Amino acid sequence: MNAIKQILKWTLICLLAFTSFNLFISGDYQVERSTTINAPAYVVYGEVTDLQTWKDWAVWWKKDTTIVTEYSGARYAANSAMTWTGVDGNGSLKVTSVSFADSITTEIIFDGMSTAYGSWYFESLAGGGTKVSWGMKGEMPFFMHFLTLFFDDMIGADFEAGLAGLKEKCESIPSRSSEVTIVDVPEQNYLFISTQCSMNNIAEAMGAIYGELFAYIGQQQLTPVAMPFARWISFPEEGGDEEFVTFEAGILITTNHIGNDRVKGNSLSARKTLQATHYGSYELSENTHKVITAYVAENGLKVSGIPFEFYPNDPTTVAPEDVETLIIYDLVE
């Protein structure tokens, strides 16, 4: 009987000690890891927002090969979600907010109990790379407060492995070019705005201009035709972030229109063109320009002027390797 009393006494002492220990430890935890990926921000953003690609680079699917994952919601968008079951536990992750090529937030529920909040930040770097930061924070249940003392070491390694996998995946995304074709193009009318911006702000500047052009088209009751385009007038020799690029961003319309001091109107007569489509990162479209240049040389052709680059699809709604850039050069007879 005395032995039982001693066991109960020491059990109670240990329980009180453990409870007191947890009282003085915060239940809040936070972990964050970063890496640099040699790929544009929108490519990395596309991989992370497409939850169906996580199994390709996140370490948990490699640690537990029994995981079964189900997906819901639109890919590349807020409110997309995935749930998983495996021998190491069950859970769900939901994308709660997205800001294109800038940030993502998520909500993670483990075993239907504790909830954590994830964050992703994408910082465009000079030269086309991206700094990626992946974080998670939450609060442990009271009797698990002591785990926060080890949480960064336990989970940080998984984040580092996941970022390494994401880096490998993004840097290996292929680009390809279609065949070069000669296409007869009818007369075209278009509106455009010329601008100059730093290399690091191209996407932001283009988005603002296209919004302005579509607003103008609506005000003037004009009819847009198909996809927006850009003509790259000049690039800095070094290509640094502080250097400036000059370009025209425009939209085809059905009728000739003069425009104003800001929005210019122009038209092109019917002509023969060389065309090829680039699939993959916009930053790698130079590869398709080289394909067209080689075609010109091999066939004794001549082209003139600055080429048009049309953007047929939205990079936020397709896989990075399926982003399209239609490149058009005018032929000289």
mmCIF file of C-alpha atoms in Angstrom:
data_model
loop_
_atom_site.group_PDB
_atom_site.id
_atom_site.type_symbol
_atom_site.label_atom_id
_atom_site.label_comp_id
_atom_site.label_asym_id
_atom_site.label_seq_id
_atom_site.Cartn_x
_atom_site.Cartn_y
_atom_site.Cartn_z
ATOM 1 C CA MET A 1 0.000 0.000 0.000
ATOM 2 C CA ASN A 2 2.870 2.373 0.853
ATOM 3 C CA ALA A 3 4.364 1.704 -2.592
ATOM 4 C CA ILE A 4 1.108 2.711 -4.257
ATOM 5 C CA LYS A 5 0.998 5.885 -2.188
ATOM 6 C CA GLN A 6 4.566 6.729 -3.191
ATOM 7 C CA ILE A 7 3.762 6.170 -6.866
ATOM 8 C CA LEU A 8 0.677 8.368 -6.614
ATOM 9 C CA LYS A 9 2.614 11.042 -4.713
ATOM 10 C CA TRP A 10 5.413 11.224 -7.266
ATOM 11 C CA THR A 11 2.940 11.091 -10.127
ATOM 12 C CA LEU A 12 1.139 14.087 -8.653
ATOM 13 C CA ILE A 13 4.424 15.918 -8.048
ATOM 14 C CA CYS A 14 5.523 15.315 -11.653
ATOM 15 C CA LEU A 15 2.159 16.422 -12.973
ATOM 16 C CA LEU A 16 2.246 19.626 -10.906
ATOM 17 C CA ALA A 17 5.843 20.279 -11.930
ATOM 18 C CA PHE A 18 5.002 19.714 -15.587
ATOM 19 C CA THR A 19 1.964 21.983 -15.308
ATOM 20 C CA SER A 20 3.998 24.702 -13.625
ATOM 21 C CA PHE A 21 6.696 24.324 -16.251
ATOM 22 C CA ASN A 22 4.155 24.888 -19.039
ATOM 23 C CA LEU A 23 2.744 27.928 -17.237
ATOM 24 C CA PHE A 24 6.034 29.736 -17.734
ATOM 25 C CA ILE A 25 6.442 28.789 -21.385
ATOM 26 C CA SER A 26 4.623 30.632 -24.156
ATOM 27 C CA GLY A 27 2.478 28.449 -26.363
ATOM 28 C CA ASP A 28 3.161 30.662 -29.369
ATOM 29 C CA TYR A 29 5.508 29.335 -32.021
ATOM 30 C CA GLN A 30 6.851 30.682 -35.281
ATOM 31 C CA VAL A 31 9.209 29.290 -37.884
ATOM 32 C CA GLU A 32 10.462 30.839 -41.120
ATOM 33 C CA ARG A 33 13.019 29.882 -43.721
ATOM 34 C CA SER A 34 14.142 31.618 -46.937
ATOM 35 C CA THR A 35 15.990 30.752 -50.098
ATOM 36 C CA THR A 36 16.842 32.319 -53.452
ATOM 37 C CA ILE A 37 15.479 30.715 -56.612
ATOM 38 C CA ASN A 38 16.819 31.457 -60.074
ATOM 39 C CA ALA A 39 13.358 31.863 -61.599
ATOM 40 C CA PRO A 40 10.891 34.753 -61.927
ATOM 41 C CA ALA A 41 8.589 35.488 -58.988
ATOM 42 C CA TYR A 42 5.454 34.589 -60.951
ATOM 43 C CA VAL A 43 6.885 31.123 -61.708
ATOM 44 C CA VAL A 44 7.572 30.404 -58.030
ATOM 45 C CA TYR A 45 4.217 31.905 -57.069
ATOM 46 C CA GLY A 46 2.511 29.628 -59.601
ATOM 47 C CA GLU A 47 4.132 26.520 -58.113
ATOM 48 C CA VAL A 48 3.135 27.406 -54.554
ATOM 49 C CA THR A 49 -0.437 28.456 -55.329
ATOM 50 C CA ASP A 50 -1.010 25.236 -57.264
ATOM 51 C CA LEU A 51 -1.471 22.920 -54.282
ATOM 52 C CA GLN A 52 -1.370 19.909 -56.567
ATOM 53 C CA THR A 53 2.375 20.464 -57.103
ATOM 54 C CA TRP A 54 3.281 20.393 -53.388
ATOM 55 C CA LYS A 55 3.792 16.640 -53.477
ATOM 56 C CA ASP A 56 6.572 17.230 -56.033
ATOM 57 C CA TRP A 57 8.737 19.331 -53.708
ATOM 58 C CA ALA A 58 7.405 19.414 -50.104
ATOM 59 C CA VAL A 59 9.240 16.901 -47.907
ATOM 60 C CA TRP A 60 6.207 15.427 -46.107
ATOM 61 C CA TRP A 61 5.098 13.360 -49.094
ATOM 62 C CA LYS A 62 8.577 11.827 -49.193
ATOM 63 C CA LYS A 63 8.608 11.100 -45.456
ATOM 64 C CA ASP A 64 5.190 9.439 -45.514
ATOM 65 C CA THR A 65 4.517 7.623 -48.776
ATOM 66 C CA THR A 66 1.094 6.513 -47.505
ATOM 67 C CA ILE A 67 -0.328 10.052 -47.726
ATOM 68 C CA VAL A 68 -3.535 10.309 -49.751
ATOM 69 C CA THR A 69 -4.365 13.859 -50.843
ATOM 70 C CA GLU A 70 -7.610 15.337 -52.133
ATOM 71 C CA TYR A 71 -7.996 18.802 -53.670
ATOM 72 C CA SER A 72 -10.828 21.305 -53.972
ATOM 73 C CA GLY A 73 -11.346 24.818 -55.303
ATOM 74 C CA ALA A 74 -9.813 26.524 -58.327
ATOM 75 C CA ARG A 75 -6.082 26.070 -58.824
ATOM 76 C CA TYR A 76 -3.873 29.166 -58.446
ATOM 77 C CA ALA A 77 -6.579 30.963 -56.451
ATOM 78 C CA ALA A 78 -7.723 31.859 -52.965
ATOM 79 C CA ASN A 79 -9.933 29.235 -51.307
ATOM 80 C CA SER A 80 -8.208 26.344 -53.053
ATOM 81 C CA ALA A 81 -7.601 23.598 -50.509
ATOM 82 C CA MET A 82 -6.183 20.140 -49.932
ATOM 83 C CA THR A 83 -6.815 17.504 -47.274
ATOM 84 C CA TRP A 84 -4.533 14.572 -46.505
ATOM 85 C CA THR A 85 -4.520 11.339 -44.559
ATOM 86 C CA GLY A 86 -1.450 9.278 -43.698
ATOM 87 C CA VAL A 87 0.163 7.185 -40.996
ATOM 88 C CA ASP A 88 1.741 10.317 -39.523
ATOM 89 C CA GLY A 89 -1.591 12.097 -39.211
ATOM 90 C CA ASN A 90 -4.375 13.890 -41.057
ATOM 91 C CA GLY A 91 -4.922 17.521 -41.852
ATOM 92 C CA SER A 92 -5.980 20.198 -44.288
ATOM 93 C CA LEU A 93 -4.534 23.337 -45.830
ATOM 94 C CA LYS A 94 -6.488 26.194 -47.369
ATOM 95 C CA VAL A 95 -5.165 29.180 -49.333
ATOM 96 C CA THR A 96 -6.780 32.147 -47.590
ATOM 97 C CA SER A 97 -5.399 35.021 -49.677
ATOM 98 C CA VAL A 98 -3.220 35.599 -52.736
ATOM 99 C CA SER A 99 -1.436 38.643 -54.113
ATOM 100 C CA PHE A 100 -0.050 37.837 -57.549
ATOM 101 C CA ALA A 101 3.707 37.132 -57.469
ATOM 102 C CA ASP A 102 3.949 38.883 -54.094
ATOM 103 C CA SER A 103 2.458 36.885 -51.218
ATOM 104 C CA ILE A 104 0.191 34.019 -50.157
ATOM 105 C CA THR A 105 -1.389 33.140 -46.810
ATOM 106 C CA THR A 106 -2.698 29.753 -45.730
ATOM 107 C CA GLU A 107 -4.592 28.125 -42.862
ATOM 108 C CA ILE A 108 -3.494 24.656 -41.752
ATOM 109 C CA ILE A 109 -5.509 22.362 -39.484
ATOM 110 C CA PHE A 110 -3.794 19.306 -38.007
ATOM 111 C CA ASP A 111 -5.943 16.290 -37.112
ATOM 112 C CA GLY A 112 -8.976 18.538 -36.844
ATOM 113 C CA MET A 113 -7.549 20.171 -33.715
ATOM 114 C CA SER A 114 -4.726 22.734 -33.694
ATOM 115 C CA THR A 115 -4.646 25.468 -36.336
ATOM 116 C CA ALA A 116 -1.570 27.144 -37.815
ATOM 117 C CA TYR A 117 -1.202 30.037 -40.232
ATOM 118 C CA GLY A 118 1.248 29.914 -43.099
ATOM 119 C CA SER A 119 2.741 32.721 -45.154
ATOM 120 C CA TRP A 120 4.740 32.974 -48.363
ATOM 121 C CA TYR A 121 6.529 36.068 -49.649
ATOM 122 C CA PHE A 122 8.140 36.455 -53.075
ATOM 123 C CA GLU A 123 10.676 39.225 -53.626
ATOM 124 C CA SER A 124 11.831 39.807 -57.204
ATOM 125 C CA LEU A 125 15.588 40.229 -57.494
ATOM 126 C CA ALA A 126 17.742 41.898 -60.116
ATOM 127 C CA GLY A 127 18.597 39.435 -62.862
ATOM 128 C CA GLY A 128 15.261 37.608 -62.725
ATOM 129 C CA GLY A 129 15.660 35.617 -59.494
ATOM 130 C CA THR A 130 13.320 35.496 -56.502
ATOM 131 C CA LYS A 131 13.847 35.503 -52.754
ATOM 132 C CA VAL A 132 11.232 33.173 -51.250
ATOM 133 C CA SER A 133 10.281 33.245 -47.568
ATOM 134 C CA TRP A 134 8.073 30.511 -46.078
ATOM 135 C CA GLY A 135 6.726 30.889 -42.558
ATOM 136 C CA MET A 136 4.226 29.362 -40.163
ATOM 137 C CA LYS A 137 2.925 30.433 -36.768
ATOM 138 C CA GLY A 138 0.356 29.246 -34.259
ATOM 139 C CA GLU A 139 -0.255 28.299 -30.633
ATOM 140 C CA MET A 140 0.263 24.927 -28.967
ATOM 141 C CA PRO A 141 -2.342 23.425 -26.608
ATOM 142 C CA PHE A 142 -1.450 24.075 -22.948
ATOM 143 C CA PHE A 143 0.098 20.692 -22.144
ATOM 144 C CA MET A 144 2.232 20.925 -25.292
ATOM 145 C CA HIS A 145 3.727 24.362 -24.586
ATOM 146 C CA PHE A 146 7.093 22.711 -23.942
ATOM 147 C CA LEU A 147 7.270 21.702 -27.614
ATOM 148 C CA THR A 148 7.689 25.334 -28.631
ATOM 149 C CA LEU A 149 11.232 25.101 -27.205
ATOM 150 C CA PHE A 150 12.096 22.650 -29.988
ATOM 151 C CA PHE A 151 9.616 23.643 -32.694
ATOM 152 C CA ASP A 152 11.975 25.686 -34.866
ATOM 153 C CA ASP A 153 14.513 22.873 -34.995
ATOM 154 C CA MET A 154 11.856 20.215 -35.626
ATOM 155 C CA ILE A 155 9.919 21.981 -38.377
ATOM 156 C CA GLY A 156 12.647 24.251 -39.741
ATOM 157 C CA ALA A 157 14.453 21.311 -41.307
ATOM 158 C CA ASP A 158 11.293 20.327 -43.196
ATOM 159 C CA PHE A 159 10.897 23.896 -44.454
ATOM 160 C CA GLU A 160 14.507 23.955 -45.634
ATOM 161 C CA ALA A 161 14.068 20.655 -47.466
ATOM 162 C CA GLY A 162 10.810 21.875 -49.009
ATOM 163 C CA LEU A 163 12.369 25.112 -50.231
ATOM 164 C CA ALA A 164 15.273 23.140 -51.702
ATOM 165 C CA GLY A 165 12.778 20.964 -53.571
ATOM 166 C CA LEU A 166 10.840 24.032 -54.724
ATOM 167 C CA LYS A 167 14.068 25.613 -55.962
ATOM 168 C CA GLU A 168 14.994 22.512 -57.934
ATOM 169 C CA LYS A 169 11.501 22.279 -59.446
ATOM 170 C CA CYS A 170 11.263 25.959 -60.449
ATOM 171 C CA GLU A 171 14.759 26.124 -61.893
ATOM 172 C CA SER A 172 14.115 23.047 -64.027
ATOM 173 C CA ILE A 173 10.784 24.174 -65.528
ATOM 174 C CA PRO A 174 11.286 23.822 -69.276
ATOM 175 C CA SER A 175 10.641 26.333 -71.989
ATOM 176 C CA ARG A 176 10.012 25.460 -75.604
ATOM 177 C CA SER A 177 9.251 27.100 -78.934
ATOM 178 C CA SER A 178 6.713 26.294 -81.618
ATOM 179 C CA GLU A 179 7.669 26.051 -85.260
ATOM 180 C CA VAL A 180 8.241 29.349 -87.048
ATOM 181 C CA THR A 181 5.510 30.100 -89.578
ATOM 182 C CA ILE A 182 4.862 32.801 -92.168
ATOM 183 C CA VAL A 183 1.464 34.376 -91.526
ATOM 184 C CA ASP A 184 -0.456 36.949 -93.550
ATOM 185 C CA VAL A 185 -1.821 39.531 -91.124
ATOM 186 C CA PRO A 186 -4.676 41.866 -92.126
ATOM 187 C CA GLU A 187 -4.703 45.577 -91.328
ATOM 188 C CA GLN A 188 -4.546 46.146 -87.587
ATOM 189 C CA ASN A 189 -5.511 49.077 -85.387
ATOM 190 C CA TYR A 190 -4.313 49.417 -81.846
ATOM 191 C CA LEU A 191 -3.952 51.643 -78.808
ATOM 192 C CA PHE A 192 -0.780 51.807 -76.770
ATOM 193 C CA ILE A 193 0.978 53.627 -73.957
ATOM 194 C CA SER A 194 4.746 54.108 -73.905
ATOM 195 C CA THR A 195 6.508 53.927 -70.572
ATOM 196 C CA GLN A 196 9.848 53.471 -68.875
ATOM 197 C CA CYS A 197 10.419 51.583 -65.625
ATOM 198 C CA SER A 198 13.071 49.678 -63.700
ATOM 199 C CA MET A 199 13.659 46.067 -64.650
ATOM 200 C CA ASN A 200 12.201 44.941 -61.345
ATOM 201 C CA ASN A 201 8.889 46.743 -61.900
ATOM 202 C CA ILE A 202 7.984 45.525 -65.391
ATOM 203 C CA ALA A 203 5.084 43.284 -64.321
ATOM 204 C CA GLU A 204 3.580 45.994 -62.105
ATOM 205 C CA ALA A 205 3.928 48.654 -64.819
ATOM 206 C CA MET A 206 2.398 46.430 -67.504
ATOM 207 C CA GLY A 207 -0.534 45.486 -65.294
ATOM 208 C CA ALA A 208 -1.278 49.147 -64.551
ATOM 209 C CA ILE A 209 -1.079 50.134 -68.222
ATOM 210 C CA TYR A 210 -3.364 47.328 -69.411
ATOM 211 C CA GLY A 211 -5.887 48.363 -66.768
ATOM 212 C CA GLU A 212 -5.683 51.953 -67.972
ATOM 213 C CA LEU A 213 -6.070 50.930 -71.625
ATOM 214 C CA PHE A 214 -9.116 48.746 -70.983
ATOM 215 C CA ALA A 215 -10.693 51.562 -68.954
ATOM 216 C CA TYR A 216 -10.076 53.977 -71.853
ATOM 217 C CA ILE A 217 -11.528 51.492 -74.340
ATOM 218 C CA GLY A 218 -14.646 51.233 -72.220
ATOM 219 C CA GLN A 219 -15.012 55.007 -71.944
ATOM 220 C CA GLN A 220 -14.619 55.454 -75.702
ATOM 221 C CA GLN A 221 -16.907 52.499 -76.466
ATOM 222 C CA LEU A 222 -14.246 50.829 -78.572
ATOM 223 C CA THR A 223 -13.978 47.092 -79.192
ATOM 224 C CA PRO A 224 -10.783 45.301 -78.124
ATOM 225 C CA VAL A 225 -9.451 42.417 -80.197
ATOM 226 C CA ALA A 226 -7.940 39.381 -78.500
ATOM 227 C CA MET A 227 -4.793 39.592 -76.437
ATOM 228 C CA PRO A 228 -2.686 42.486 -75.093
ATOM 229 C CA PHE A 229 0.840 42.964 -76.399
ATOM 230 C CA ALA A 230 4.138 44.681 -75.723
ATOM 231 C CA ARG A 231 6.947 46.037 -77.887
ATOM 232 C CA TRP A 232 10.299 46.218 -76.114
ATOM 233 C CA ILE A 233 12.040 49.387 -77.302
ATOM 234 C CA SER A 234 15.206 49.236 -75.224
ATOM 235 C CA PHE A 235 16.825 47.279 -72.410
ATOM 236 C CA PRO A 236 19.718 48.341 -70.182
ATOM 237 C CA GLU A 237 23.051 46.859 -71.139
ATOM 238 C CA GLU A 238 23.737 45.473 -67.673
ATOM 239 C CA GLY A 239 20.159 44.487 -66.836
ATOM 240 C CA GLY A 240 20.363 45.613 -63.211
ATOM 241 C CA ASP A 241 17.288 46.411 -61.156
ATOM 242 C CA GLU A 242 18.051 50.142 -61.086
ATOM 243 C CA GLU A 243 18.461 50.267 -64.856
ATOM 244 C CA PHE A 244 15.454 51.209 -66.975
ATOM 245 C CA VAL A 245 13.622 49.476 -69.795
ATOM 246 C CA THR A 246 11.443 51.298 -72.321
ATOM 247 C CA PHE A 247 8.446 49.586 -73.877
ATOM 248 C CA GLU A 248 5.013 50.058 -75.421
ATOM 249 C CA ALA A 249 2.050 48.149 -74.012
ATOM 250 C CA GLY A 250 -1.022 47.985 -76.206
ATOM 251 C CA ILE A 251 -4.276 46.347 -77.220
ATOM 252 C CA LEU A 252 -5.650 45.718 -80.697
ATOM 253 C CA ILE A 253 -8.989 47.392 -81.509
ATOM 254 C CA THR A 254 -11.377 47.052 -84.424
ATOM 255 C CA THR A 255 -11.261 50.657 -85.698
ATOM 256 C CA ASN A 256 -8.646 53.352 -86.150
ATOM 257 C CA HIS A 257 -8.573 55.749 -83.200
ATOM 258 C CA ILE A 258 -6.408 58.823 -82.628
ATOM 259 C CA GLY A 259 -6.190 58.663 -78.829
ATOM 260 C CA ASN A 260 -4.876 61.497 -76.652
ATOM 261 C CA ASP A 261 -1.661 62.723 -75.041
ATOM 262 C CA ARG A 262 -1.452 59.600 -72.906
ATOM 263 C CA VAL A 263 -3.126 56.877 -74.969
ATOM 264 C CA LYS A 264 -1.857 56.773 -78.552
ATOM 265 C CA GLY A 265 -3.598 55.269 -81.552
ATOM 266 C CA ASN A 266 -1.856 53.639 -84.484
ATOM 267 C CA SER A 267 -2.539 51.279 -87.379
ATOM 268 C CA LEU A 268 -0.535 48.810 -89.442
ATOM 269 C CA SER A 269 -1.299 47.858 -93.019
ATOM 270 C CA ALA A 270 -1.766 44.239 -94.089
ATOM 271 C CA ARG A 271 1.583 42.461 -94.159
ATOM 272 C CA LYS A 272 3.469 39.170 -94.002
ATOM 273 C CA THR A 273 4.945 38.200 -90.655
ATOM 274 C CA LEU A 274 7.087 35.544 -89.035
ATOM 275 C CA GLN A 275 5.478 34.074 -85.944
ATOM 276 C CA ALA A 276 6.396 31.595 -83.230
ATOM 277 C CA THR A 277 4.979 30.886 -79.789
ATOM 278 C CA HIS A 278 7.169 30.645 -76.725
ATOM 279 C CA TYR A 279 5.969 28.358 -73.919
ATOM 280 C CA GLY A 280 7.350 28.945 -70.446
ATOM 281 C CA SER A 281 8.816 31.800 -68.467
ATOM 282 C CA TYR A 282 8.543 35.246 -70.073
ATOM 283 C CA GLU A 283 12.166 35.817 -69.085
ATOM 284 C CA LEU A 284 13.201 32.899 -71.315
ATOM 285 C CA SER A 285 11.334 34.174 -74.391
ATOM 286 C CA GLU A 286 14.699 35.295 -75.758
ATOM 287 C CA ASN A 287 15.184 31.625 -76.706
ATOM 288 C CA THR A 288 12.273 31.822 -79.153
ATOM 289 C CA HIS A 289 13.513 35.145 -80.528
ATOM 290 C CA LYS A 290 16.764 33.301 -81.314
ATOM 291 C CA VAL A 291 14.804 30.527 -83.028
ATOM 292 C CA ILE A 292 13.163 33.124 -85.297
ATOM 293 C CA THR A 293 16.511 34.830 -85.952
ATOM 294 C CA ALA A 294 18.016 31.498 -86.988
ATOM 295 C CA TYR A 295 15.036 30.828 -89.276
ATOM 296 C CA VAL A 296 15.520 34.225 -90.925
ATOM 297 C CA ALA A 297 19.201 33.507 -91.578
ATOM 298 C CA GLU A 298 18.626 29.966 -92.853
ATOM 299 C CA ASN A 299 15.943 31.061 -95.320
ATOM 300 C CA GLY A 300 17.543 34.288 -96.547
ATOM 301 C CA LEU A 301 14.720 36.460 -95.185
ATOM 302 C CA LYS A 302 14.674 39.978 -93.775
ATOM 303 C CA VAL A 303 12.644 41.395 -90.925
ATOM 304 C CA SER A 304 12.211 44.977 -89.831
ATOM 305 C CA GLY A 305 11.250 46.964 -86.809
ATOM 306 C CA ILE A 306 10.780 45.927 -83.228
ATOM 307 C CA PRO A 307 8.788 42.696 -82.795
ATOM 308 C CA PHE A 308 5.429 42.398 -81.069
ATOM 309 C CA GLU A 309 5.004 40.071 -78.099
ATOM 310 C CA PHE A 310 1.381 39.035 -77.493
ATOM 311 C CA TYR A 311 0.269 37.343 -74.271
ATOM 312 C CA PRO A 312 -2.590 34.919 -75.062
ATOM 313 C CA ASN A 313 -3.114 33.440 -71.602
ATOM 314 C CA ASP A 314 -3.064 34.465 -67.959
ATOM 315 C CA PRO A 315 0.073 33.199 -66.125
ATOM 316 C CA THR A 316 -1.940 32.874 -62.892
ATOM 317 C CA THR A 317 -4.299 30.266 -64.360
ATOM 318 C CA VAL A 318 -1.908 27.898 -66.152
ATOM 319 C CA ALA A 319 1.176 25.907 -65.227
ATOM 320 C CA PRO A 320 4.415 27.918 -65.611
ATOM 321 C CA GLU A 321 5.569 25.777 -68.527
ATOM 322 C CA ASP A 322 2.317 26.556 -70.381
ATOM 323 C CA VAL A 323 2.528 30.351 -70.203
ATOM 324 C CA GLU A 324 2.418 31.586 -73.813
ATOM 325 C CA THR A 325 4.142 34.456 -75.604
ATOM 326 C CA LEU A 326 3.299 34.896 -79.297
ATOM 327 C CA ILE A 327 6.250 36.624 -80.987
ATOM 328 C CA ILE A 328 5.670 38.409 -84.312
ATOM 329 C CA TYR A 329 8.246 39.940 -86.644
ATOM 330 C CA ASP A 330 7.267 41.851 -89.785
ATOM 331 C CA LEU A 331 8.812 40.490 -92.976
ATOM 332 C CA VAL A 332 10.497 42.771 -95.480
ATOM 333 C CA GLU A 333 9.781 41.780 -99.090
#
